[in-house]
Structures are given as C-alpha cells and as structure tokens.
Amino acid sequence: MEVGAITGYIDAAQIVLYVFWVFFAFLVLHLHQESKREGYPLQNDLTERNPRASSRGYPDVPSPKTFRMADGSTVMAPNGLSDDRPIAAKPSAGHPGAPLVPTGNPMVDGVGPAAYAQRQDIPDAAIDGSPKLKPMRIAGSFHVDEDDPDPRGMDVVGADGVVGGTVADIWVDTGEYIIRYLEVDVPGAGMRLLPMTLSRVDAKRRQIKVKSILGGHFVQVPATKNPDVVTRLEEDKICGFYGGGTLYATPSRSEPLL
C-alpha cells in the first residue's frame, strides 16, 4: 500500500480534492445568493400577470442584512422596497417581452436609455465627509493645466449645431483628480451640468461639441437643488437625460437602420 493511502483505491489527496469540490460548489452558490441583495425579486410580464410565478431563481433571495456605512448610517439589503414609478411607455405588441414605445417625452420621463435608478438624494462623499464633486470656484487648489484648453467661456454646441449655452465652470472629482462635469449657463434656464465624457473640446473653434442631444435640449436637462452640490440621484437623472438623447434626441435615431 502506498504512503498516504487510506484504502487500496482512496488516499488523502483524493479526499482533499473532493472536499475542495464541495467547498467550491457551496462558495459559488453563496456568492450567487449574495448577488441578489439588490434588484430582486425581478419584475417582468410573467410575474405581473401571475403573482404566483416566481422570478427569484435558485438559490432564493438572502435574508436582510444591515450594513454600517462609513458615515455611521446603516443600510439594509435587501430592503423590500419596490419601484412603483409609473412607466410612460406601452408595449408595442401583446406578447410578453414586447418592446416599450414611449407615450410622452422619453428623455424627460426616464424611459429606455434615459432611465435612472432611485439612488439616495445625497452627494457622494470624500474621506472627510465633504462632497467629492465640486465646482472649481470652491475646489481650492484645482486648476486647468496651462498646456490644456480651458473650456470656461466656450460655447456648448448640440448635435444640430445650435448653441445651447456657455461653459461657466468646471466640476472636478476631488478623489480622482479628473473633470466630471462642465457647468453650462443655459439662457433662460440657469446652470445645467454636462458630463465631460459626453463632450468634445474643440480648442480651435472655442466650442464644446455634444452629440447626444440638440442645442434646444439643454433647457430640459435636470437641474440641481444646490448650485454647488450634486447628489447621487441628480447625477443619475442628468446622465440618464443625455443617455436618452442618444436614442430619442431626433426621430431618426429611434428608427431602424434598414
């Protein structure tokens, strides 16, 4: 009999391997269950028509757990809350899973790519508890490098070539040291935020070009309650509006290519 053999055909190495397989299987199931703390149970056409139908899958949604946040607050997940916001769209056909057709202004109503999550209406915080995103006018030592074009004072031009406003300030992420938003002064509407990732700086023409929306859409961009602070919920609404413009800014964008 070989060293380490328990019987003629089983040894310690085999037992360790089998134990690992069992452990790994339970680990996969545990991680899959933990991933259901947010977003479950799912809502779909089947569960809406038949309340007894389940969309939880296996394993089931985990029991609620309380998490302590860095600021001392607590969050419970799953929290059992459901999103009861009315959907400003209707199915294009009678079968389950049919595409939704907007019934109003989808960019404002938050339909399709313009949808946004009901995040907390508080700003993202830095380590010291202060808002992480700040305009340069109050961000302290932040400045635009002298070798880069300063977008302040440049016209913001929509996809149709129409000027929607003028850049008044720059919002920086004090934790990542990058530009997050441009603050646009929109005539007749006040200040609106424009995601830097959806902007292209044309230094020669002194313009900020935006393809996702038209020049006339800037007045409809969701505003912030505080001129110097943007909350998580407001960020989602703002980014959702520009995202919605990629599909709904013009009728031709929502039509098939062929």
CSV table of N, CA and C in Angstrom, one decimal, residues 12-22:
chain,number,residue,atom,x,y,z
A,12,ALA,N,-5.3,10.3,0.8
A,12,ALA,CA,-5.6,11.6,1.4
A,12,ALA,C,-5.7,12.7,0.3
A,13,ALA,N,-5.0,12.6,-0.7
A,13,ALA,CA,-5.0,13.6,-1.8
A,13,ALA,C,-6.4,13.6,-2.4
A,14,GLN,N,-7.0,12.4,-2.7
A,14,GLN,CA,-8.3,12.4,-3.2
A,14,GLN,C,-9.4,13.0,-2.3
A,15,ILE,N,-9.3,12.7,-1.0
A,15,ILE,CA,-10.2,13.3,-0.1
A,15,ILE,C,-10.2,14.8,0.0
A,16,VAL,N,-8.9,15.3,0.0
A,16,VAL,CA,-8.8,16.8,-0.1
A,16,VAL,C,-9.4,17.4,-1.3
A,17,LEU,N,-9.2,16.7,-2.5
A,17,LEU,CA,-9.8,17.2,-3.7
A,17,LEU,C,-11.3,17.2,-3.7
A,18,TYR,N,-11.9,16.1,-3.1
A,18,TYR,CA,-13.3,16.1,-3.0
A,18,TYR,C,-13.9,17.1,-2.1
A,19,VAL,N,-13.2,17.3,-1.0
A,19,VAL,CA,-13.6,18.4,0.0
A,19,VAL,C,-13.6,19.8,-0.7
A,20,PHE,N,-12.5,20.0,-1.5
A,20,PHE,CA,-12.4,21.3,-2.2
A,20,PHE,C,-13.5,21.4,-3.2
A,21,TRP,N,-13.9,20.4,-3.9
A,21,TRP,CA,-15.0,20.5,-4.9
A,21,TRP,C,-16.3,20.9,-4.1
A,22,VAL,N,-16.6,20.2,-3.0
A,22,VAL,CA,-17.8,20.5,-2.3
A,22,VAL,C,-17.8,21.9,-1.7
